[in-house]
mmCIF file of C-alpha atoms in Angstrom:
data_model
loop_
_atom_site.group_PDB
_atom_site.id
_atom_site.type_symbol
_atom_site.label_atom_id
_atom_site.label_comp_id
_atom_site.label_asym_id
_atom_site.label_seq_id
_atom_site.Cartn_x
_atom_site.Cartn_y
_atom_site.Cartn_z
ATOM 1 C CA MET A 11 -3.943 79.569 52.653
ATOM 2 C CA GLN A 12 -2.435 82.961 51.779
ATOM 3 C CA ARG A 13 -2.768 84.174 55.373
ATOM 4 C CA ALA A 14 -1.174 80.942 56.605
ATOM 5 C CA CYS A 15 1.772 81.459 54.251
ATOM 6 C CA ALA A 16 2.243 85.011 55.552
ATOM 7 C CA ALA A 17 2.013 83.890 59.181
ATOM 8 C CA ALA A 18 4.432 81.015 58.590
ATOM 9 C CA LEU A 19 6.937 83.493 57.123
ATOM 10 C CA LEU A 20 6.597 85.916 60.034
ATOM 11 C CA ARG A 21 6.789 83.232 62.687
ATOM 12 C CA LYS A 22 10.324 82.045 63.394
ATOM 13 C CA GLY A 23 10.549 78.284 63.294
ATOM 14 C CA ILE A 24 8.926 75.436 61.391
ATOM 15 C CA THR A 25 5.273 75.472 60.354
ATOM 16 C CA ILE A 26 3.527 72.398 58.960
ATOM 17 C CA ILE A 27 0.569 73.483 56.808
ATOM 18 C CA HIS A 28 -2.084 70.807 56.312
ATOM 19 C CA ASN A 29 -4.535 70.961 53.377
ATOM 20 C CA PRO A 30 -2.458 73.559 51.462
ATOM 21 C CA GLY A 31 -4.093 75.138 48.428
ATOM 22 C CA HIS A 32 -2.603 74.980 44.941
ATOM 23 C CA SER A 33 -4.441 77.741 43.060
ATOM 24 C CA ASN A 34 -2.553 80.471 41.214
ATOM 25 C CA ASP A 35 -3.097 82.827 44.165
ATOM 26 C CA ASP A 36 -1.742 80.187 46.556
ATOM 27 C CA GLN A 37 1.277 79.605 44.318
ATOM 28 C CA ALA A 38 1.887 83.359 44.217
ATOM 29 C CA ALA A 39 1.873 83.494 48.028
ATOM 30 C CA ILE A 40 4.364 80.615 48.133
ATOM 31 C CA GLY A 41 6.552 82.511 45.664
ATOM 32 C CA VAL A 42 6.412 85.660 47.795
ATOM 33 C CA ILE A 43 7.440 84.027 51.050
ATOM 34 C CA THR A 44 10.206 82.104 49.254
ATOM 35 C CA ALA A 45 11.540 85.423 47.902
ATOM 36 C CA LEU A 46 11.397 86.764 51.453
ATOM 37 C CA GLY A 47 13.589 83.985 52.828
ATOM 38 C CA ALA A 48 11.273 81.118 53.801
ATOM 39 C CA LYS A 49 12.301 77.596 52.830
ATOM 40 C CA LEU A 50 9.489 75.312 51.649
ATOM 41 C CA GLU A 51 9.215 71.557 51.224
ATOM 42 C CA MET A 52 6.143 69.675 50.005
ATOM 43 C CA GLN A 53 5.965 66.500 52.080
ATOM 44 C CA ALA A 54 4.964 63.063 50.815
ATOM 45 C CA ASP A 55 1.745 63.228 52.841
ATOM 46 C CA GLY A 56 0.661 66.415 51.036
ATOM 47 C CA THR A 57 1.547 68.818 53.836
ATOM 48 C CA LEU A 58 3.707 71.885 53.286
ATOM 49 C CA ARG A 59 6.712 72.414 55.573
ATOM 50 C CA VAL A 60 7.775 76.049 55.954
ATOM 51 C CA THR A 61 11.024 76.979 57.718
ATOM 52 C CA SER A 62 11.496 80.676 58.403
ATOM 53 C CA ASN A 63 13.576 83.125 60.374
ATOM 54 C CA GLY A 64 11.284 86.059 59.652
ATOM 55 C CA VAL A 65 11.464 88.470 56.717
ATOM 56 C CA GLN A 66 14.967 87.952 55.294
ATOM 57 C CA PRO A 67 14.655 88.772 51.563
ATOM 58 C CA VAL A 68 16.763 86.813 49.097
ATOM 59 C CA LYS A 69 15.491 88.738 46.048
ATOM 60 C CA ASP A 70 15.195 92.421 45.119
ATOM 61 C CA GLU A 71 11.778 91.946 43.466
ATOM 62 C CA VAL A 72 8.641 90.201 44.683
ATOM 63 C CA ASN A 73 5.759 89.288 42.371
ATOM 64 C CA CYS A 74 2.281 88.777 43.818
ATOM 65 C CA GLY A 75 0.812 87.355 40.616
ATOM 66 C CA GLU A 76 -2.779 88.482 40.200
ATOM 67 C CA SER A 77 -3.744 88.218 43.872
ATOM 68 C CA GLY A 78 -5.472 91.280 45.304
ATOM 69 C CA LEU A 79 -5.172 89.911 48.832
ATOM 70 C CA GLY A 80 -1.556 88.990 48.178
ATOM 71 C CA ILE A 81 -0.410 92.461 47.116
ATOM 72 C CA ARG A 82 -2.328 94.241 49.871
ATOM 73 C CA MET A 83 -1.353 91.825 52.645
ATOM 74 C CA PHE A 84 2.290 91.281 51.689
ATOM 75 C CA THR A 85 3.282 94.905 50.967
ATOM 76 C CA PRO A 86 3.372 95.927 54.677
ATOM 77 C CA ILE A 87 5.055 92.605 55.477
ATOM 78 C CA ILE A 88 7.730 93.211 52.820
ATOM 79 C CA SER A 89 8.143 96.676 54.370
ATOM 80 C CA LEU A 90 9.615 95.029 57.470
ATOM 81 C CA ALA A 91 12.857 94.528 55.522
ATOM 82 C CA ASP A 92 15.539 97.208 55.758
ATOM 83 C CA ARG A 93 16.384 97.144 52.057
ATOM 84 C CA THR A 94 14.848 98.389 48.810
ATOM 85 C CA ILE A 95 12.457 95.912 47.197
ATOM 86 C CA ALA A 96 10.260 96.187 44.089
ATOM 87 C CA ILE A 97 6.737 94.756 44.344
ATOM 88 C CA ASN A 98 4.962 93.794 41.155
ATOM 89 C CA GLY A 99 2.025 91.788 39.861
ATOM 90 C CA THR A 100 0.410 90.537 36.680
ATOM 91 C CA GLY A 101 -2.860 90.867 34.762
ATOM 92 C CA SER A 102 -5.595 93.002 36.283
ATOM 93 C CA LEU A 103 -3.497 93.627 39.405
ATOM 94 C CA THR A 104 -1.400 96.152 37.471
ATOM 95 C CA THR A 105 -4.464 98.395 37.051
ATOM 96 C CA ARG A 106 -5.893 98.143 40.568
ATOM 97 C CA PRO A 107 -5.443 101.113 42.948
ATOM 98 C CA MET A 108 -2.613 100.893 45.472
ATOM 99 C CA ASP A 109 -2.448 104.574 46.493
ATOM 100 C CA PHE A 110 -3.464 103.500 50.017
ATOM 101 C CA PHE A 111 0.197 102.613 50.539
ATOM 102 C CA ASP A 112 1.423 105.981 49.231
ATOM 103 C CA THR A 113 -0.483 107.588 52.097
ATOM 104 C CA VAL A 114 0.001 105.076 54.906
ATOM 105 C CA LEU A 115 3.505 103.613 54.644
ATOM 106 C CA PRO A 116 5.379 106.944 55.010
ATOM 107 C CA GLN A 117 3.628 107.343 58.381
ATOM 108 C CA LEU A 118 5.368 104.104 59.399
ATOM 109 C CA SER A 119 8.889 105.229 58.362
ATOM 110 C CA VAL A 120 8.721 103.364 55.043
ATOM 111 C CA GLU A 121 9.947 104.988 51.831
ATOM 112 C CA ILE A 122 7.678 104.252 48.860
ATOM 113 C CA GLN A 123 7.444 105.062 45.183
ATOM 114 C CA SER A 124 4.465 103.958 43.112
ATOM 115 C CA ASN A 125 3.404 104.355 39.504
ATOM 116 C CA LYS A 126 0.804 107.071 40.211
ATOM 117 C CA GLY A 127 -0.897 104.830 42.775
ATOM 118 C CA LYS A 128 -0.472 101.667 40.698
ATOM 119 C CA LEU A 129 2.168 98.947 40.419
ATOM 120 C CA PRO A 130 5.086 98.585 40.536
ATOM 121 C CA LEU A 131 5.805 99.718 44.095
ATOM 122 C CA ILE A 132 9.369 100.407 45.238
ATOM 123 C CA ILE A 133 9.640 100.325 49.036
ATOM 124 C CA LYS A 134 12.333 100.530 51.682
ATOM 125 C CA GLY A 135 11.751 99.807 55.362
ATOM 126 C CA PRO A 136 11.976 98.824 58.049
ATOM 127 C CA LEU A 137 8.373 99.494 59.013
ATOM 128 C CA LYS A 138 8.023 100.992 62.485
ATOM 129 C CA PRO A 139 4.578 100.512 64.047
ATOM 130 C CA ALA A 140 2.807 103.697 65.112
ATOM 131 C CA SER A 141 -0.684 104.691 66.218
ATOM 132 C CA ILE A 142 -2.282 105.883 62.983
ATOM 133 C CA THR A 143 -5.741 106.089 61.408
ATOM 134 C CA VAL A 144 -6.482 104.257 58.147
ATOM 135 C CA ASP A 145 -9.460 104.241 55.777
ATOM 136 C CA GLY A 146 -11.113 100.808 55.724
ATOM 137 C CA SER A 147 -13.670 101.587 53.013
ATOM 138 C CA LEU A 148 -11.776 100.365 49.932
ATOM 139 C CA SER A 149 -10.737 96.937 51.192
ATOM 140 C CA SER A 150 -10.107 95.123 54.453
ATOM 141 C CA GLN A 151 -7.085 93.475 52.811
ATOM 142 C CA PHE A 152 -4.869 96.508 53.469
ATOM 143 C CA LEU A 153 -5.692 96.234 57.169
ATOM 144 C CA THR A 154 -4.877 92.513 57.155
ATOM 145 C CA GLY A 155 -1.319 93.300 56.056
ATOM 146 C CA LEU A 156 -0.900 96.055 58.619
ATOM 147 C CA LEU A 157 -2.158 93.876 61.460
ATOM 148 C CA MET A 158 0.235 91.062 60.608
ATOM 149 C CA SER A 159 3.232 93.346 60.062
ATOM 150 C CA TYR A 160 2.576 95.240 63.301
ATOM 151 C CA ALA A 161 2.451 91.971 65.232
ATOM 152 C CA ALA A 162 5.639 90.673 63.639
ATOM 153 C CA ALA A 163 7.433 93.974 64.304
ATOM 154 C CA GLY A 164 6.635 93.671 68.003
ATOM 155 C CA ALA A 165 4.226 96.604 68.169
ATOM 156 C CA ALA A 166 3.665 97.606 71.784
ATOM 157 C CA ASP A 167 1.079 99.979 73.212
ATOM 158 C CA VAL A 168 0.010 101.190 69.756
ATOM 159 C CA ALA A 169 -3.377 101.133 68.069
ATOM 160 C CA LEU A 170 -4.511 101.035 64.459
ATOM 161 C CA THR A 171 -7.652 103.155 64.218
ATOM 162 C CA VAL A 172 -9.913 102.322 61.263
ATOM 163 C CA THR A 173 -12.692 104.386 59.713
ATOM 164 C CA ASP A 174 -15.553 102.913 57.681
ATOM 165 C CA LEU A 175 -14.277 99.337 57.740
ATOM 166 C CA LYS A 176 -15.866 97.067 55.134
ATOM 167 C CA SER A 177 -15.837 93.267 55.081
ATOM 168 C CA LYS A 178 -15.403 92.785 58.833
ATOM 169 C CA PRO A 179 -15.577 88.969 58.568
ATOM 170 C CA TYR A 180 -12.335 88.969 56.587
ATOM 171 C CA ILE A 181 -10.657 90.756 59.491
ATOM 172 C CA ASP A 182 -12.134 88.144 61.835
ATOM 173 C CA LEU A 183 -10.429 85.533 59.658
ATOM 174 C CA THR A 184 -7.107 87.393 59.824
ATOM 175 C CA LEU A 185 -7.313 87.736 63.608
ATOM 176 C CA LYS A 186 -8.161 84.036 63.938
ATOM 177 C CA VAL A 187 -5.125 83.016 61.880
ATOM 178 C CA MET A 188 -2.914 85.374 63.912
ATOM 179 C CA GLU A 189 -4.246 83.897 67.141
ATOM 180 C CA ASP A 190 -3.640 80.352 65.875
ATOM 181 C CA PHE A 191 -0.022 81.329 65.168
ATOM 182 C CA GLY A 192 0.474 82.962 68.564
ATOM 183 C CA TRP A 193 -0.206 86.696 68.110
ATOM 184 C CA LYS A 194 -2.813 88.502 70.165
ATOM 185 C CA VAL A 195 -4.527 91.723 69.078
ATOM 186 C CA GLU A 196 -7.359 93.490 70.894
ATOM 187 C CA ASN A 197 -10.268 94.164 68.543
ATOM 188 C CA ARG A 198 -12.052 97.217 69.893
ATOM 189 C CA ASN A 199 -15.361 96.977 68.042
ATOM 190 C CA TYR A 200 -13.622 97.135 64.634
ATOM 191 C CA GLU A 201 -12.886 100.819 65.288
ATOM 192 C CA SER A 202 -9.357 100.227 66.511
ATOM 193 C CA PHE A 203 -6.980 97.319 66.936
ATOM 194 C CA TYR A 204 -4.690 97.571 69.940
ATOM 195 C CA PHE A 205 -1.339 95.853 70.440
ATOM 196 C CA PRO A 206 -0.689 95.716 74.202
ATOM 197 C CA ALA A 207 2.854 96.082 75.507
ATOM 198 C CA ASN A 208 2.763 92.680 77.201
ATOM 199 C CA ALA A 209 1.283 90.784 74.238
ATOM 200 C CA SER A 210 2.374 87.187 73.775
ATOM 201 C CA THR A 211 4.528 86.308 70.769
ATOM 202 C CA PRO A 212 4.721 83.030 68.862
ATOM 203 C CA LYS A 213 6.932 80.377 70.390
ATOM 204 C CA ASN A 214 9.817 79.074 68.330
ATOM 205 C CA GLY A 215 9.790 75.451 67.285
ATOM 206 C CA GLU A 216 7.238 73.521 65.268
ATOM 207 C CA LEU A 217 3.613 74.517 64.774
ATOM 208 C CA GLU A 218 0.892 72.716 62.810
ATOM 209 C CA TYR A 219 -1.867 74.589 61.014
ATOM 210 C CA THR A 220 -4.769 73.266 58.912
ATOM 211 C CA VAL A 221 -6.166 75.428 56.119
ATOM 212 C CA GLU A 222 -9.973 75.546 56.199
ATOM 213 C CA GLY A 223 -12.135 74.532 53.269
ATOM 214 C CA ASP A 224 -12.879 77.598 51.153
ATOM 215 C CA TRP A 225 -16.418 78.969 51.364
ATOM 216 C CA SER A 226 -15.783 81.337 48.428
ATOM 217 C CA GLY A 227 -15.231 78.444 46.036
ATOM 218 C CA ALA A 228 -17.794 76.204 47.706
ATOM 219 C CA ALA A 229 -20.495 78.853 47.198
ATOM 220 C CA PHE A 230 -20.506 77.970 43.486
ATOM 221 C CA LEU A 231 -20.912 74.261 44.248
ATOM 222 C CA LEU A 232 -23.749 74.954 46.677
ATOM 223 C CA VAL A 233 -25.559 77.120 44.123
ATOM 224 C CA ALA A 234 -24.986 74.403 41.521
ATOM 225 C CA GLY A 235 -26.672 71.982 43.902
ATOM 226 C CA ALA A 236 -29.657 74.297 44.359
ATOM 227 C CA ILE A 237 -30.045 74.631 40.589
ATOM 228 C CA ALA A 238 -29.236 71.130 39.386
ATOM 229 C CA GLY A 239 -28.495 68.875 42.434
ATOM 230 C CA ASP A 240 -28.859 66.840 44.582
ATOM 231 C CA ILE A 241 -25.278 67.015 45.844
ATOM 232 C CA THR A 242 -23.322 66.734 49.085
ATOM 233 C CA VAL A 243 -20.440 69.073 49.898
ATOM 234 C CA LYS A 244 -17.933 68.106 52.586
ATOM 235 C CA GLY A 245 -14.908 69.832 54.105
ATOM 236 C CA LEU A 246 -16.485 73.129 55.168
ATOM 237 C CA ASP A 247 -16.463 74.519 58.699
ATOM 238 C CA VAL A 248 -20.043 75.672 59.324
ATOM 239 C CA PHE A 249 -18.749 77.764 62.247
ATOM 240 C CA SER A 250 -16.062 79.459 60.141
ATOM 241 C CA THR A 251 -15.301 83.185 60.384
ATOM 242 C CA GLN A 252 -15.139 83.310 56.561
ATOM 243 C CA ALA A 253 -17.510 85.958 55.207
ATOM 244 C CA ASP A 254 -18.795 83.789 52.372
ATOM 245 C CA ARG A 255 -20.380 81.307 54.757
ATOM 246 C CA GLU A 256 -23.349 83.699 54.458
ATOM 247 C CA VAL A 257 -24.192 82.005 51.153
ATOM 248 C CA LEU A 258 -26.205 79.607 53.321
ATOM 249 C CA GLN A 259 -28.561 82.449 54.296
ATOM 250 C CA ALA A 260 -29.180 83.378 50.675
ATOM 251 C CA LEU A 261 -29.808 79.752 49.724
ATOM 252 C CA MET A 262 -32.292 79.350 52.560
ATOM 253 C CA SER A 263 -34.036 82.596 51.581
ATOM 254 C CA SER A 264 -34.385 81.331 48.013
ATOM 255 C CA GLY A 265 -36.189 78.189 49.177
ATOM 256 C CA ALA A 266 -33.444 75.738 48.176
ATOM 257 C CA LYS A 267 -33.659 72.274 49.706
ATOM 258 C CA ILE A 268 -30.754 72.306 52.135
ATOM 259 C CA SER A 269 -29.562 70.325 55.148
ATOM 260 C CA VAL A 270 -26.604 71.775 57.049
ATOM 261 C CA GLN A 271 -24.792 69.254 59.234
ATOM 262 C CA THR A 272 -21.509 69.472 61.110
ATOM 263 C CA ASP A 273 -19.549 67.386 58.589
ATOM 264 C CA LYS A 274 -21.484 67.966 55.367
ATOM 265 C CA ILE A 275 -24.063 70.074 53.563
ATOM 266 C CA GLU A 276 -26.724 68.378 51.454
ATOM 267 C CA ILE A 277 -28.434 70.589 48.891
ATOM 268 C CA GLY A 278 -30.843 70.050 46.029
ATOM 269 C CA PRO A 279 -33.341 71.786 43.767
ATOM 270 C CA ALA A 280 -36.749 73.017 44.873
ATOM 271 C CA PRO A 281 -39.056 75.745 43.543
ATOM 272 C CA LEU A 282 -36.764 78.772 43.930
ATOM 273 C CA LYS A 283 -38.154 82.180 44.843
ATOM 274 C CA ALA A 284 -36.653 85.663 44.636
ATOM 275 C CA PHE A 285 -34.553 86.749 47.611
ATOM 276 C CA HIS A 286 -33.086 89.923 49.114
ATOM 277 C CA PHE A 287 -29.498 89.716 50.362
ATOM 278 C CA ASN A 288 -26.970 92.252 51.642
ATOM 279 C CA ALA A 289 -23.518 91.338 50.292
ATOM 280 C CA THR A 290 -21.711 94.469 51.479
ATOM 281 C CA GLU A 291 -19.621 92.411 53.927
ATOM 282 C CA CYS A 292 -19.159 89.513 51.467
ATOM 283 C CA PRO A 293 -18.925 90.984 47.949
ATOM 284 C CA ASP A 294 -17.323 87.852 46.501
ATOM 285 C CA LEU A 295 -20.746 86.200 46.752
ATOM 286 C CA PHE A 296 -22.217 88.390 44.007
ATOM 287 C CA PRO A 297 -21.261 86.060 41.098
ATOM 288 C CA PRO A 298 -22.655 82.805 42.556
ATOM 289 C CA LEU A 299 -25.739 84.595 43.885
ATOM 290 C CA VAL A 300 -26.457 86.123 40.479
ATOM 291 C CA ALA A 301 -26.389 82.595 39.044
ATOM 292 C CA LEU A 302 -28.808 81.529 41.796
ATOM 293 C CA ALA A 303 -31.076 84.545 41.279
ATOM 294 C CA ALA A 304 -31.267 83.798 37.550
ATOM 295 C CA TYR A 305 -33.207 80.638 38.434
ATOM 296 C CA CYS A 306 -35.385 82.228 41.151
ATOM 297 C CA ASP A 307 -38.908 83.272 40.252
ATOM 298 C CA GLY A 308 -39.167 87.071 40.402
ATOM 299 C CA LYS A 309 -36.802 89.975 41.069
ATOM 300 C CA SER A 310 -33.972 89.250 43.496
ATOM 301 C CA VAL A 311 -32.118 92.184 45.067
ATOM 302 C CA ILE A 312 -28.483 92.081 46.204
ATOM 303 C CA GLU A 313 -27.087 95.057 48.124
ATOM 304 C CA GLY A 314 -23.437 96.137 48.064
ATOM 305 C CA ALA A 315 -22.830 96.564 44.318
ATOM 306 C CA LYS A 316 -20.460 99.475 44.933
ATOM 307 C CA ARG A 317 -17.972 96.977 46.391
ATOM 308 C CA LEU A 318 -17.525 95.397 42.941
ATOM 309 C CA THR A 319 -15.694 98.168 41.113
ATOM 310 C CA HIS A 320 -12.092 97.247 41.923
ATOM 311 C CA LYS A 321 -12.172 93.469 41.518
ATOM 312 C CA GLU A 322 -10.505 91.448 38.737
ATOM 313 C CA SER A 323 -13.107 93.161 36.565
ATOM 314 C CA ASN A 324 -15.800 95.695 37.392
ATOM 315 C CA ARG A 325 -18.015 92.807 38.415
ATOM 316 C CA ALA A 326 -21.294 94.715 38.478
ATOM 317 C CA LEU A 327 -20.987 95.651 34.801
ATOM 318 C CA THR A 328 -19.421 92.307 33.864
ATOM 319 C CA LEU A 329 -22.235 90.291 35.453
ATOM 320 C CA GLN A 330 -24.815 92.525 33.766
ATOM 321 C CA GLU A 331 -23.136 92.021 30.379
ATOM 322 C CA GLU A 332 -22.485 88.283 30.536
ATOM 323 C CA PHE A 333 -25.813 87.255 32.073
ATOM 324 C CA GLY A 334 -27.516 89.483 29.508
ATOM 325 C CA LYS A 335 -26.100 87.132 26.857
ATOM 326 C CA LEU A 336 -27.824 84.269 28.684
ATOM 327 C CA GLY A 337 -31.147 86.141 28.601
ATOM 328 C CA VAL A 338 -31.097 87.417 32.198
ATOM 329 C CA GLN A 339 -31.859 91.095 32.783
ATOM 330 C CA ILE A 340 -29.808 92.774 35.531
ATOM 331 C CA ASP A 341 -30.531 96.347 36.658
ATOM 332 C CA LEU A 342 -28.004 98.427 38.588
ATOM 333 C CA GLN A 343 -29.446 101.105 40.848
ATOM 334 C CA ASP A 344 -26.883 102.891 43.002
ATOM 335 C CA ASP A 345 -25.761 100.190 45.498
ATOM 336 C CA LEU A 346 -28.379 97.636 44.394
ATOM 337 C CA MET A 347 -28.248 94.861 41.826
ATOM 338 C CA ILE A 348 -31.666 93.639 40.698
ATOM 339 C CA ILE A 349 -31.804 90.295 38.888
ATOM 340 C CA HIS A 350 -34.917 89.354 36.910
ATOM 341 C CA GLY A 351 -35.047 85.574 37.304
ATOM 342 C CA GLY A 352 -37.187 82.549 36.642
ATOM 343 C CA LYS A 353 -37.611 82.988 32.883
ATOM 344 C CA GLY A 354 -35.139 80.365 31.790
ATOM 345 C CA LEU A 355 -31.603 80.761 30.485
ATOM 346 C CA LYS A 356 -30.473 80.316 26.887
ATOM 347 C CA GLY A 357 -27.169 79.060 25.610
ATOM 348 C CA ALA A 358 -24.587 81.618 24.521
ATOM 349 C CA THR A 359 -20.889 82.336 24.293
ATOM 350 C CA THR A 360 -19.787 84.252 27.378
ATOM 351 C CA TYR A 361 -16.479 85.823 28.352
ATOM 352 C CA SER A 362 -14.839 85.578 31.771
ATOM 353 C CA HIS A 363 -13.026 88.929 31.430
ATOM 354 C CA HIS A 364 -10.127 86.930 32.943
ATOM 355 C CA ASP A 365 -12.088 86.946 36.219
ATOM 356 C CA HIS A 366 -12.212 83.599 38.028
ATOM 357 C CA ARG A 367 -15.574 84.201 39.694
ATOM 358 C CA ILE A 368 -17.247 85.319 36.459
ATOM 359 C CA ALA A 369 -16.076 82.110 34.738
ATOM 360 C CA MET A 370 -17.490 79.978 37.560
ATOM 361 C CA ALA A 371 -20.762 81.927 37.655
ATOM 362 C CA CYS A 372 -21.300 81.410 33.920
ATOM 363 C CA ALA A 373 -20.525 77.688 34.279
ATOM 364 C CA VAL A 374 -23.024 77.246 37.111
ATOM 365 C CA ALA A 375 -25.647 79.277 35.222
ATOM 366 C CA GLY A 376 -25.138 76.992 32.221
ATOM 367 C CA LEU A 377 -26.111 73.844 34.133
ATOM 368 C CA LYS A 378 -29.802 74.287 33.288
ATOM 369 C CA ALA A 379 -29.583 76.540 30.232
ATOM 370 C CA SER A 380 -31.619 75.532 27.163
ATOM 371 C CA SER A 381 -28.464 74.861 25.148
ATOM 372 C CA VAL A 382 -24.679 74.897 25.468
ATOM 373 C CA VAL A 383 -22.962 77.742 27.338
ATOM 374 C CA THR A 384 -19.420 78.464 26.180
ATOM 375 C CA ILE A 385 -16.991 80.419 28.365
ATOM 376 C CA GLU A 386 -14.070 82.191 26.736
ATOM 377 C CA SER A 387 -10.906 82.544 28.862
ATOM 378 C CA ALA A 388 -12.355 79.792 31.027
ATOM 379 C CA ASP A 389 -8.953 79.062 32.573
ATOM 380 C CA ALA A 390 -9.389 82.140 34.787
ATOM 381 C CA ILE A 391 -10.622 79.703 37.473
ATOM 382 C CA ASN A 392 -7.000 78.697 38.113
ATOM 383 C CA LYS A 393 -6.627 81.883 40.139
ATOM 384 C CA SER A 394 -8.610 80.457 43.060
ATOM 385 C CA TYR A 395 -10.184 77.062 42.256
ATOM 386 C CA PRO A 396 -8.258 75.054 39.624
ATOM 387 C CA ASP A 397 -10.300 71.894 40.299
ATOM 388 C CA PHE A 398 -13.657 73.590 39.674
ATOM 389 C CA TYR A 399 -14.483 72.112 36.250
ATOM 390 C CA ALA A 400 -13.281 68.681 37.359
ATOM 391 C CA HIS A 401 -15.616 68.897 40.341
ATOM 392 C CA LEU A 402 -18.543 69.829 38.093
ATOM 393 C CA GLN A 403 -17.728 66.813 35.933
ATOM 394 C CA GLN A 404 -17.550 64.667 39.076
ATOM 395 C CA LEU A 405 -21.099 65.816 39.857
ATOM 396 C CA GLY A 406 -22.309 64.734 36.405
ATOM 397 C CA ALA A 407 -22.143 67.961 34.390
ATOM 398 C CA THR A 408 -20.889 67.756 30.812
ATOM 399 C CA VAL A 409 -17.801 69.944 30.608
ATOM 400 C CA SER A 410 -15.459 69.967 27.626
ATOM 401 C CA LEU A 411 -12.251 71.973 27.836
ATOM 402 C CA GLN A 412 -10.709 73.246 24.607
#
């Protein structure tokens, strides 16, 4: 949804977005593109109509809310404007590192001031695409913004070279959205991304785009089904480029009863066994997979824990702390997270740390706990999946919101 909002802003004309999201992150993206000149109308049929003439800011400050993708994707896009704009955020976003831009944007003729590598950012463009090398190890989200801004700026015969790119599937998703909107980029084995001089550009007029079902949110439902099902989940593209589709592999490895069909996934409980899973390319799966591992007999190992440091919380330590309250031992060894499962979970009062995925993980873990699990700051789910508790209730779980 956030990528679709960005693409609809950059594409000149009318874009009809089907299945638009309404989470806090989605609302932040809508706020950003409105501040950058797009005109939005929610239609009676639930679609979102976006009319844009490119980046034409109507405000001097843009707020990305608490969206990590939003700030990293939209900053290069905002840099296309030839005026000074302040970029800000809220909550944990104000403490997350943004010094990537201090290094990269000046190479693209953009003036930038940051608060010692943190928000707020003060930038002045316009961004001028150039062949540069960027570090892809911290997050692929920075690259997403550069790819989209290069395309919109009409980059020709230039290449973005990337070292140590993490989370390649998220770049696949970005490239797919760009292609759907009419931009073509050559992916040269994820080592460089080339913009040919004769590349096609989006046609003016009206374009329709449908936002995919979200595998990141659905991962929690699927794990809930494996722990306490049987349930059926619809609306997911099993051929999606989304990284978190890999949750299916972990569920299969754990021995969950699962049937994957084109239009639905049926999943239910079975004797669950410990599993080994590499989440380096899909670090957002750590929270649901920890909840799954808690119910698997034996020690499950998840690789990629180093990717968790700069999330809404330091998720490795947060998961260790909160699941410890539920009676689950988690060991952290370098890049590995080891979860001692299968011993039953007890009720406790947990704390989301204002992290949406931690709140959902604790809720799913509580489905088969011996007594009530309470989650403090439970409204953190509104960041990405505001309907989550309602969906758990729909599936028969007892959820009381206070």
